[in-house]
Short mmCIF file of C-alpha atoms in Angstrom, two decimals:
data_model
loop_
_atom_site.label_atom_id
_atom_site.label_comp_id
_atom_site.label_asym_id
_atom_site.label_seq_id
_atom_site.Cartn_x
_atom_site.Cartn_y
_atom_site.Cartn_z
CA MET A 1 13.50 -9.96 -16.36
CA THR A 2 16.96 -10.04 -16.05
CA PRO A 3 18.45 -8.39 -13.19
CA ALA A 4 21.12 -7.02 -14.99
CA SER A 5 18.95 -4.65 -16.88
CA GLY A 6 20.51 -1.49 -15.50
CA ALA A 7 24.01 -0.25 -16.36
CA LEU A 8 25.86 -2.34 -18.95
CA PRO A 9 29.16 -4.17 -17.75
CA PRO A 10 32.42 -2.64 -19.30
CA ALA A 11 32.27 -4.32 -23.13
CA GLY A 12 35.08 -5.31 -25.16
CA PRO A 13 35.51 -3.32 -28.42
CA ALA A 14 32.64 -3.85 -30.74
CA THR A 15 32.99 -4.54 -34.47
CA PRO A 16 32.53 -1.38 -36.45
CA GLY A 17 28.91 -0.86 -36.78
CA LEU A 18 27.89 -3.34 -34.39
CA LEU A 19 27.03 -3.51 -30.83
CA ALA A 20 29.72 -5.44 -28.46
CA PRO A 21 28.95 -8.85 -27.72
CA GLN A 22 28.29 -8.48 -23.83
CA ASP A 23 26.08 -5.39 -24.84
CA ILE A 24 23.83 -7.60 -27.03
CA VAL A 25 23.31 -9.73 -24.27
CA GLU A 26 22.28 -7.35 -21.87
CA ILE A 27 20.31 -5.34 -23.95
CA ALA A 28 18.30 -8.49 -25.16
CA LEU A 29 17.78 -9.48 -21.46
CA ALA A 30 16.30 -6.45 -20.53
CA ALA A 31 14.21 -6.34 -23.35
CA SER A 32 12.52 -9.53 -22.43
CA ARG A 33 9.11 -9.56 -21.41
CA THR A 34 8.17 -13.16 -21.16
CA ASP A 35 8.84 -15.94 -18.28
CA GLY A 36 12.70 -16.42 -19.20
CA CYS A 37 15.22 -15.59 -21.50
CA ILE A 38 18.67 -16.92 -22.66
CA VAL A 39 21.01 -15.17 -25.19
CA ILE A 40 24.09 -16.43 -27.02
CA VAL A 41 26.52 -14.52 -28.86
CA GLN A 42 29.31 -16.01 -30.62
CA PRO A 43 31.85 -13.65 -32.33
CA THR A 44 34.49 -15.75 -34.69
CA SER A 45 37.77 -14.74 -35.52
CA ARG A 46 39.34 -16.97 -38.42
CA ALA A 47 42.50 -17.16 -40.56
CA ASN A 48 42.85 -19.30 -43.73
CA VAL A 49 45.86 -20.54 -45.96
CA ARG A 50 45.26 -22.48 -48.97
CA TRP A 51 47.73 -24.21 -51.24
CA ALA A 52 48.05 -26.17 -54.63
CA ASN A 53 50.66 -27.15 -57.15
CA ASN A 54 53.32 -26.49 -54.59
CA THR A 55 52.37 -22.90 -53.90
CA VAL A 56 50.38 -20.71 -51.66
CA THR A 57 47.08 -20.07 -53.63
CA THR A 58 44.79 -18.16 -51.35
CA ASN A 59 44.85 -16.74 -47.75
CA GLY A 60 42.65 -14.40 -45.65
CA VAL A 61 41.10 -13.33 -42.54
CA SER A 62 37.60 -12.79 -41.60
CA ASP A 63 35.37 -12.08 -38.25
CA THR A 64 31.92 -13.26 -37.91
CA LEU A 65 28.96 -12.56 -35.30
CA THR A 66 26.26 -14.99 -34.95
CA TRP A 67 23.76 -14.91 -31.94
CA TRP A 68 20.68 -16.31 -30.76
CA VAL A 69 17.80 -15.32 -28.39
CA ILE A 70 15.82 -18.06 -26.81
CA ALA A 71 12.61 -16.81 -24.86
CA VAL A 72 10.68 -18.95 -22.55
CA GLN A 73 6.78 -18.43 -22.36
CA GLY A 74 4.39 -21.09 -20.88
CA GLY A 75 6.96 -23.73 -20.41
CA ALA A 76 7.92 -23.70 -24.10
CA ALA A 77 11.10 -22.31 -25.80
CA GLY A 78 11.23 -20.23 -29.18
CA THR A 79 14.60 -19.47 -30.54
CA VAL A 80 15.63 -16.83 -33.05
CA ALA A 81 19.08 -17.16 -34.44
CA ALA A 82 20.03 -13.65 -35.62
CA SER A 83 22.77 -12.42 -38.36
CA ALA A 84 25.30 -9.79 -37.43
CA SER A 85 23.11 -7.16 -39.47
CA ALA A 86 20.66 -7.54 -36.73
CA ALA A 87 23.13 -6.44 -34.00
CA GLY A 88 23.67 -2.82 -35.08
CA SER A 89 21.43 -1.15 -32.63
CA ARG A 90 19.12 -1.34 -29.53
CA GLU A 91 16.01 -1.56 -31.47
CA GLN A 92 17.38 -4.17 -33.79
CA VAL A 93 18.17 -6.59 -30.48
CA ALA A 94 14.83 -5.55 -29.02
CA GLU A 95 13.08 -6.69 -32.15
CA THR A 96 14.88 -9.92 -32.36
CA VAL A 97 13.64 -10.73 -28.64
CA ARG A 98 10.00 -9.75 -29.92
CA GLN A 99 10.43 -12.68 -32.80
CA ALA A 100 11.55 -15.10 -30.24
CA GLU A 101 8.97 -14.33 -27.82
CA ASP A 102 6.37 -14.86 -30.77
CA ALA A 103 8.00 -18.09 -31.41
CA ALA A 104 7.57 -19.12 -27.79
CA ARG A 105 4.12 -18.12 -27.63
CA ALA A 106 3.18 -20.14 -30.68
CA ALA A 107 5.47 -23.00 -28.97
CA ALA A 108 3.46 -22.72 -26.08
CA GLN A 109 0.19 -23.37 -28.03
CA ALA A 110 1.05 -27.44 -28.04
CA GLY A 111 2.12 -27.41 -24.37
CA PRO A 112 5.10 -27.22 -22.26
CA ALA A 113 8.36 -28.77 -24.04
CA GLN A 114 9.50 -32.27 -23.16
CA ASP A 115 12.78 -30.87 -21.79
CA LEU A 116 11.30 -28.34 -19.61
CA GLN A 117 13.42 -27.47 -16.83
CA PRO A 118 14.22 -24.34 -14.77
CA LEU A 119 16.82 -22.03 -16.45
CA VAL A 120 20.34 -22.61 -14.79
CA GLY A 121 21.03 -20.14 -11.98
CA THR A 122 24.05 -18.45 -10.66
CA GLY A 123 24.60 -20.90 -7.50
CA ASP A 124 26.40 -23.39 -9.43
CA ASP A 125 30.13 -22.44 -10.34
CA SER A 126 31.58 -25.83 -10.67
CA THR A 127 32.17 -25.36 -14.69
CA GLY A 128 35.61 -23.56 -13.36
CA THR A 129 35.24 -21.04 -15.67
CA ASP A 130 35.85 -17.30 -14.72
CA ASP A 131 32.48 -15.67 -14.94
CA ALA A 132 34.06 -12.36 -14.27
CA ALA A 133 35.88 -12.60 -17.60
CA PHE A 134 32.57 -12.09 -19.23
CA ALA A 135 33.20 -8.24 -19.77
CA THR A 136 36.84 -9.46 -21.70
CA ALA A 137 36.66 -8.97 -25.31
CA PRO A 138 36.49 -11.43 -27.99
CA ALA A 139 39.76 -13.22 -28.52
CA GLN A 140 41.19 -12.81 -32.19
CA THR A 141 43.45 -14.79 -34.53
CA SER A 142 45.79 -13.56 -36.98
CA PHE A 143 48.44 -14.78 -39.73
CA ALA A 144 50.65 -14.77 -36.64
CA VAL A 145 49.58 -18.24 -35.49
CA TYR A 146 51.36 -19.76 -38.53
CA ARG A 147 54.63 -18.70 -37.57
CA ASP A 148 55.80 -22.13 -37.20
CA LEU A 149 53.68 -23.62 -40.22
CA LEU A 150 54.68 -21.41 -42.99
CA PRO A 151 58.54 -21.96 -42.96
CA THR A 152 57.81 -25.60 -42.86
CA LEU A 153 55.37 -25.52 -45.37
CA GLY A 154 57.90 -23.71 -47.62
CA ALA A 155 60.37 -26.40 -47.03
CA ALA A 156 58.02 -29.07 -47.72
CA PHE A 157 57.00 -27.44 -51.26
CA GLY A 158 60.84 -27.46 -52.13
CA ALA A 159 61.09 -30.79 -51.22
CA ALA A 160 57.86 -32.16 -52.94
CA ARG A 161 59.24 -30.30 -56.15
CA SER A 162 62.56 -32.42 -55.92
CA ARG A 163 60.65 -35.79 -55.52
CA ASP A 164 58.28 -34.99 -58.40
CA GLU A 165 55.39 -34.62 -56.06
CA ILE A 166 52.55 -32.16 -55.68
CA LEU A 167 51.23 -30.96 -52.40
CA TYR A 168 47.49 -29.78 -52.04
CA GLY A 169 45.96 -28.54 -48.50
CA PHE A 170 44.94 -25.76 -46.43
CA ALA A 171 45.12 -24.36 -42.84
CA ARG A 172 42.44 -22.84 -40.72
CA HIS A 173 42.48 -21.36 -37.35
CA GLU A 174 39.61 -19.84 -35.55
CA GLN A 175 38.95 -18.09 -32.16
CA ALA A 176 35.37 -18.47 -31.26
CA THR A 177 34.25 -16.54 -28.01
CA THR A 178 30.86 -17.52 -26.58
CA TYR A 179 28.96 -15.08 -24.50
CA LEU A 180 25.97 -16.64 -22.63
CA GLY A 181 23.74 -14.93 -20.52
CA THR A 182 20.31 -16.05 -18.91
CA SER A 183 17.14 -13.96 -17.29
CA THR A 184 18.51 -15.68 -13.84
CA GLY A 185 21.48 -13.89 -14.02
CA LEU A 186 24.06 -16.28 -15.55
CA ARG A 187 26.86 -14.86 -17.15
CA ARG A 188 29.64 -17.39 -18.82
CA ARG A 189 32.39 -16.67 -21.18
CA TRP A 190 34.47 -19.29 -23.14
CA VAL A 191 37.20 -19.27 -25.84
CA GLN A 192 37.45 -22.06 -28.14
CA PRO A 193 40.53 -22.22 -30.34
CA THR A 194 39.97 -24.61 -33.34
CA GLY A 195 42.92 -25.32 -35.79
CA THR A 196 43.37 -27.92 -38.51
CA VAL A 197 45.77 -28.77 -41.38
CA GLU A 198 44.99 -30.98 -44.12
CA LEU A 199 47.66 -32.19 -46.60
CA ASN A 200 47.09 -34.15 -49.98
CA ALA A 201 50.24 -35.41 -51.76
CA LYS A 202 50.02 -36.79 -55.49
CA SER A 203 52.57 -37.99 -58.01
CA ALA A 204 53.42 -35.67 -60.78
CA ASP A 205 50.94 -38.14 -63.09
CA LEU A 206 48.21 -37.76 -60.39
CA ALA A 207 47.85 -41.46 -60.39
CA ARG A 208 48.85 -41.96 -56.75
CA SER A 209 47.56 -40.10 -53.68
CA SER A 210 47.98 -39.72 -50.08
CA TRP A 211 46.19 -38.02 -47.27
CA SER A 212 47.26 -36.70 -43.76
CA ALA A 213 45.78 -34.20 -41.33
CA LEU A 214 46.04 -32.91 -37.50
CA SER A 215 44.16 -30.80 -35.39
CA THR A 216 45.76 -28.12 -33.11
CA ALA A 217 44.80 -25.39 -31.07
CA ASP A 218 47.60 -22.93 -31.79
CA PHE A 219 49.86 -24.27 -34.25
CA VAL A 220 52.88 -24.13 -32.12
CA GLY A 221 55.13 -26.96 -33.53
CA VAL A 222 53.29 -27.95 -36.48
CA ASP A 223 55.52 -29.03 -39.04
CA VAL A 224 54.28 -29.56 -42.67
CA SER A 225 57.40 -30.64 -43.89
CA ALA A 226 57.43 -33.76 -41.75
CA MET A 227 53.71 -34.68 -42.60
CA ALA A 228 54.80 -34.04 -46.52
CA ASP A 229 57.64 -36.61 -45.80
CA ASN A 230 55.41 -39.00 -44.27
CA LEU A 231 52.87 -38.69 -47.31
CA SER A 232 56.12 -39.30 -49.71
CA GLU A 233 56.78 -42.46 -48.08
CA ARG A 234 53.28 -43.82 -48.80
CA LEU A 235 53.47 -42.73 -52.39
CA GLY A 236 56.72 -44.93 -52.40
CA TRP A 237 54.64 -47.88 -51.22
CA SER A 238 52.01 -47.08 -54.08
CA THR A 239 54.38 -47.86 -56.70
CA ARG A 240 53.75 -51.57 -56.50
CA GLN A 241 49.82 -51.66 -57.18
CA ILE A 242 47.87 -54.83 -56.03
CA GLU A 243 44.45 -55.73 -56.95
CA LEU A 244 42.29 -57.40 -54.22
CA PRO A 245 38.88 -58.76 -54.40
CA ALA A 246 36.14 -57.94 -51.84
CA GLY A 247 36.12 -59.72 -48.37
CA ARG A 248 37.01 -59.76 -45.00
CA TYR A 249 40.19 -58.52 -43.98
CA ASP A 250 42.24 -57.91 -40.71
CA THR A 251 42.38 -54.13 -40.99
CA LEU A 252 44.44 -51.62 -39.26
CA LEU A 253 42.74 -48.01 -38.86
CA PRO A 254 45.25 -45.50 -37.67
CA PRO A 255 43.93 -42.96 -35.31
CA THR A 256 42.39 -40.97 -37.67
CA ALA A 257 40.31 -43.64 -39.33
CA VAL A 258 39.26 -44.63 -35.60
CA ALA A 259 37.92 -41.35 -34.84
CA ASP A 260 35.81 -41.42 -38.26
CA PHE A 261 33.87 -44.43 -36.13
CA MET A 262 33.87 -43.22 -32.73
CA ILE A 263 32.48 -39.77 -33.48
CA PRO A 264 29.06 -41.00 -35.01
CA LEU A 265 28.90 -43.17 -31.95
CA VAL A 266 28.71 -40.52 -29.54
CA TRP A 267 26.22 -38.62 -31.78
CA ARG A 268 23.96 -41.73 -31.31
CA ALA A 269 24.12 -42.25 -27.54
CA GLY A 270 21.24 -40.58 -26.64
CA ALA A 271 19.69 -41.91 -23.45
CA ARG A 272 16.22 -41.07 -24.54
CA ALA A 273 16.26 -42.81 -27.75
CA ALA A 274 17.71 -45.72 -25.97
CA HIS A 275 14.91 -45.80 -23.53
CA GLU A 276 12.08 -45.39 -26.41
CA GLY A 277 13.47 -48.46 -28.20
CA ARG A 278 14.86 -46.15 -31.26
CA SER A 279 18.70 -46.73 -30.69
CA PRO A 280 21.55 -49.26 -31.17
CA PHE A 281 21.70 -49.04 -27.34
CA SER A 282 18.08 -49.83 -26.90
CA ALA A 283 17.83 -53.51 -25.09
CA PRO A 284 15.43 -55.95 -26.40
CA GLY A 285 12.63 -55.79 -24.05
CA GLY A 286 12.98 -52.29 -22.99
CA GLY A 287 15.40 -50.40 -21.32
CA THR A 288 19.16 -49.66 -22.50
CA ARG A 289 22.25 -51.66 -23.09
CA ALA A 290 24.03 -49.84 -20.53
CA GLY A 291 26.42 -52.49 -18.79
CA GLU A 292 26.31 -54.95 -21.67
CA ARG A 293 29.94 -55.95 -22.98
CA LEU A 294 30.77 -54.98 -26.58
CA THR A 295 34.66 -56.30 -26.14
CA ASP A 296 36.93 -58.17 -24.07
CA GLN A 297 39.57 -55.10 -24.65
CA ALA A 298 39.59 -52.81 -21.81
CA LEU A 299 38.67 -50.14 -23.65
CA SER A 300 37.02 -46.33 -22.80
CA LEU A 301 35.55 -43.98 -24.54
CA TYR A 302 34.48 -40.92 -22.91
CA THR A 303 33.93 -36.91 -23.56
CA ASP A 304 35.48 -34.63 -21.02
CA PRO A 305 36.04 -30.84 -21.25
CA LEU A 306 38.93 -30.83 -19.31
CA ALA A 307 40.46 -33.33 -21.71
CA ASP A 308 44.46 -32.52 -22.20
CA GLY A 309 44.85 -30.80 -25.31
CA ILE A 310 41.63 -30.83 -26.45
CA GLU A 311 39.54 -28.80 -23.82
CA THR A 312 36.13 -27.53 -24.81
CA ALA A 313 33.55 -25.42 -22.97
CA PRO A 314 32.65 -26.73 -19.68
CA PHE A 315 29.14 -25.89 -19.60
CA VAL A 316 26.33 -26.47 -21.70
CA VAL A 317 25.83 -24.09 -24.79
CA ALA A 318 22.68 -25.03 -26.94
CA ALA A 319 21.34 -22.97 -29.40
CA GLU A 320 18.29 -25.14 -30.08
CA SER A 321 16.93 -28.09 -28.19
CA SER A 322 17.19 -32.09 -29.86
CA GLU A 323 16.51 -35.21 -28.04
CA ASP A 324 20.15 -35.19 -26.42
CA LEU A 325 20.67 -31.13 -25.71
CA SER A 326 18.31 -28.81 -24.18
CA VAL A 327 18.23 -25.11 -24.32
CA PHE A 328 16.78 -25.52 -20.78
CA ASP A 329 20.46 -26.73 -19.88
CA ASN A 330 22.42 -23.58 -21.04
CA GLY A 331 25.09 -22.75 -18.95
CA ALA A 332 24.71 -26.10 -16.60
CA PRO A 333 28.12 -27.64 -15.59
CA VAL A 334 29.53 -30.46 -18.00
CA GLY A 335 31.98 -33.12 -16.65
CA ARG A 336 33.18 -36.45 -18.03
CA THR A 337 30.73 -38.80 -19.62
CA THR A 338 31.93 -42.21 -20.22
CA LEU A 339 30.07 -43.99 -22.89
CA VAL A 340 32.26 -46.71 -23.04
CA GLN A 341 33.87 -48.04 -19.75
CA GLY A 342 36.21 -50.94 -19.68
CA GLY A 343 34.64 -52.62 -22.93
CA ALA A 344 31.13 -52.15 -21.72
CA VAL A 345 28.19 -49.65 -22.64
CA GLY A 346 28.99 -46.97 -20.04
CA SER A 347 26.67 -43.83 -19.49
CA LEU A 348 24.55 -42.58 -22.23
CA ALA A 349 23.59 -38.81 -22.74
CA HIS A 350 20.93 -37.29 -21.02
CA THR A 351 19.66 -33.85 -20.50
CA ARG A 352 18.56 -32.40 -17.12
CA ALA A 353 14.70 -33.52 -18.28
CA SER A 354 15.37 -36.95 -19.62
CA ALA A 355 17.79 -37.66 -16.58
CA GLN A 356 14.61 -36.62 -14.36
CA ARG A 357 12.56 -38.76 -16.12
CA TYR A 358 14.63 -42.10 -16.02
CA ASP A 359 16.01 -41.39 -12.85
CA GLU A 360 19.41 -41.26 -13.92
CA PRO A 361 22.23 -38.76 -13.79
CA PHE A 362 22.61 -35.79 -16.08
CA THR A 363 25.11 -36.85 -18.38
CA PRO A 364 25.50 -34.11 -21.29
CA VAL A 365 28.35 -34.84 -23.71
CA THR A 366 30.47 -32.30 -25.41
CA ASP A 367 32.47 -31.75 -28.47
CA ASN A 368 35.65 -33.79 -27.55
CA LEU A 369 36.01 -37.42 -27.48
CA THR A 370 38.89 -39.78 -26.21
CA LEU A 371 39.32 -43.47 -26.67
CA ILE A 372 42.03 -44.95 -24.00
CA GLY A 373 42.83 -48.84 -23.30
CA GLY A 374 45.36 -49.75 -25.86
CA ASP A 375 49.32 -50.12 -25.15
CA GLN A 376 50.65 -46.88 -24.72
CA ARG A 377 54.22 -48.12 -26.07
CA ARG A 378 52.83 -48.76 -29.23
CA THR A 379 52.47 -46.82 -32.28
CA THR A 380 50.85 -47.46 -35.60
CA ALA A 381 54.26 -48.66 -37.19
CA ASP A 382 54.36 -50.94 -34.26
CA LEU A 383 50.98 -52.61 -34.88
CA ILE A 384 51.89 -52.72 -38.42
CA ALA A 385 55.03 -54.65 -37.67
CA GLY A 386 52.66 -57.14 -35.45
CA LEU A 387 50.31 -57.81 -38.50
CA GLU A 388 50.79 -60.96 -40.34
CA ARG A 389 48.41 -60.39 -43.40
CA GLY A 390 45.90 -57.41 -43.56
CA LEU A 391 45.10 -53.92 -45.00
CA LEU A 392 46.40 -50.61 -43.43
CA LEU A 393 43.46 -48.08 -44.21
CA THR A 394 44.69 -44.35 -43.67
CA SER A 395 41.42 -42.63 -44.95
CA GLN A 396 38.04 -43.10 -45.52
CA TRP A 397 35.59 -41.06 -47.28
CA TYR A 398 31.76 -40.42 -47.43
CA LEU A 399 30.61 -42.46 -44.48
CA ARG A 400 26.88 -42.98 -44.17
CA GLU A 401 24.53 -44.70 -41.81
CA VAL A 402 22.26 -47.36 -43.48
CA ASP A 403 20.77 -48.93 -40.60
CA PRO A 404 20.28 -46.96 -37.45
CA GLN A 405 19.35 -49.92 -35.15
CA SER A 406 22.78 -51.39 -35.93
CA MET A 407 24.65 -48.23 -36.84
CA LEU A 408 25.80 -50.19 -39.78
CA THR A 409 27.52 -47.53 -42.09
CA THR A 410 28.84 -47.61 -45.37
CA GLY A 411 31.67 -45.45 -47.09
CA VAL A 412 34.77 -46.17 -49.39
CA THR A 413 38.65 -46.05 -48.96
CA ARG A 414 40.51 -43.18 -50.31
CA ASP A 415 44.15 -42.03 -50.84
CA GLY A 416 45.84 -44.82 -49.34
CA VAL A 417 44.84 -48.53 -48.60
CA PHE A 418 47.87 -50.84 -48.37
CA LEU A 419 48.42 -54.57 -48.13
CA VAL A 420 50.49 -55.57 -45.19
CA GLU A 421 52.50 -59.06 -45.26
CA GLY A 422 54.85 -60.29 -42.40
CA GLY A 423 54.74 -57.00 -40.66
CA GLU A 424 55.36 -54.98 -43.64
CA ILE A 425 54.01 -52.72 -46.46
CA VAL A 426 54.13 -54.64 -49.72
CA GLY A 427 51.94 -52.17 -51.73
CA ALA A 428 48.97 -50.37 -52.38
CA CYS A 429 45.70 -52.03 -53.15
CA ASN A 430 42.44 -50.52 -55.09
CA ASN A 431 39.94 -48.88 -53.04
CA PHE A 432 36.83 -50.72 -51.69
CA ARG A 433 33.39 -49.81 -50.64
CA PHE A 434 33.15 -51.24 -46.93
CA ASN A 435 30.01 -51.75 -44.48
CA MET A 436 30.89 -51.60 -40.57
CA SER A 437 28.98 -50.57 -37.60
CA PRO A 438 31.43 -48.44 -35.19
CA LEU A 439 30.16 -50.77 -32.49
CA ASP A 440 31.39 -53.89 -34.46
CA VAL A 441 34.78 -51.85 -34.70
CA LEU A 442 34.95 -52.21 -31.06
CA ARG A 443 33.60 -55.43 -30.98
CA ARG A 444 36.15 -56.72 -33.19
CA ALA A 445 39.00 -54.75 -31.84
CA GLY A 446 42.38 -56.65 -31.88
CA ASP A 447 45.68 -55.00 -31.13
CA VAL A 448 45.41 -51.50 -29.97
CA GLY A 449 48.02 -48.91 -29.52
CA ALA A 450 48.63 -45.49 -27.98
CA THR A 451 45.86 -42.78 -27.74
CA GLN A 452 47.20 -39.71 -29.30
CA PRO A 453 45.53 -36.01 -30.61
CA THR A 454 44.01 -36.73 -34.20
CA LEU A 455 41.53 -35.10 -36.92
CA SER A 456 38.69 -37.38 -38.55
CA ARG A 457 38.99 -36.96 -42.23
CA GLU A 458 35.05 -37.42 -42.45
CA TRP A 459 33.66 -35.19 -39.72
CA SER A 460 36.39 -32.63 -39.38
CA ASP A 461 34.14 -29.71 -40.66
CA TRP A 462 32.00 -30.29 -37.21
CA PHE A 463 34.44 -32.30 -34.82
CA THR A 464 37.94 -31.55 -34.53
CA ARG A 465 39.10 -32.61 -31.19
CA THR A 466 39.71 -36.04 -30.64
CA ALA A 467 42.50 -38.47 -29.09
CA MET A 468 42.18 -42.14 -30.56
CA PRO A 469 44.72 -45.06 -30.61
CA PRO A 470 45.39 -47.05 -33.64
CA MET A 471 43.64 -50.29 -33.81
CA VAL A 472 43.33 -53.68 -35.64
CA VAL A 473 39.88 -54.86 -36.36
CA HIS A 474 39.09 -58.42 -37.28
CA ASP A 475 37.23 -59.56 -40.52
CA PHE A 476 36.72 -55.90 -41.41
CA VAL A 477 34.19 -55.92 -44.12
CA MET A 478 35.46 -54.70 -47.79
CA SER A 479 32.04 -55.26 -49.43
CA SER A 480 32.93 -54.29 -52.94
CA VAL A 481 35.73 -53.02 -54.91
CA SER A 482 35.40 -49.28 -55.60
CA GLN A 483 36.68 -47.62 -58.82
CA ALA A 484 37.14 -44.40 -56.58
CA LYS A 485 40.26 -42.38 -57.02
#
């Protein structure tokens, strides 16, 4: 039972007709009748703007509420994901707790969970969060967040019309506030801002297209007009079309394209799967590839909740367990986990349970990712200037893993692949289907530039906080010519 089952703390204003998030947590914990209980409540405020044909088409604001009750019984956990409609009364919250408890009892019939650990208590405050802020109301966003973007968007529309170009795109901003409470007395709160802008420019005949995007927490200084100017330059490069065959090319990936490859790598960096021989990080004959050198480049890839500009929750938030994430770890501090250290495989992701099983450190990963080790003085333009002959691949599409053991991934180029000769762009190429492993991207890394915040195109619905360098990848495999436009 929760020690906070008495009087409720001061709660923030509730959505009309719904209980306040803090009240949901306290009511649920007070209603708990099993060995333990975890409650996660996440109200999210959103503001969106969309545009097409050089004019704003839609916009809107919305609020949503999602919450989870995780009951622990007999060493097993049962989770119920509840909707806002189940947050209207004490009775509804208590009914959700009963459902989670039934799920936990059913799970316990199969024995204790593999990731079983004692629930996190109140003794560890190394997350640096202000737990007293638990009583604070959820954060809200509004169209005011676009005060820098909207004037530049209008300017971009005007310039596009004058150049006989068409702009499409959208901007979104969210403020998601997480309230996490446990029957061990833990109360933690985190506000996660998430903002993205995606912009697509097309020639008036729709024959030429280019794409750009960025991630931002607050839209301060976001200049869509500058983004459109850059895309217009690419459309200019596309006036000369060059047909190239499939083959291996030295290929310059700008930061967004590097992020497309590095995000799946962190998703596959679970230590348990590696130890059990089911992972690209499994060593032949047993164990993991930790320490194995991938590249002579001094590249390091890490997740860190405190990474500048892409901060994220410094404690575990898990609505359900997976191999690399455990509901029993909810509220545990998250630090920096370095997956690639100086060009070699570093730490893999451990829950507390798997760390204990393999006698290795607890190394949770979080939802930001940084790759460093390049020349901080060099931009993508500098790398183009240093490329004798190769491709500039500005965006990729529909990446899918085809071999889990090697992470071989297939995908197609889209909205901009250019031929570079003598350090200059000489024209746009046909699209390709490619086959590459994220590990091979690191193994074949050549010239690497400065790390900067960026947004993956393929995974931007799920993973928006990355900082990557531009990188030349030798012998990038363009496996076939694609007719995709």
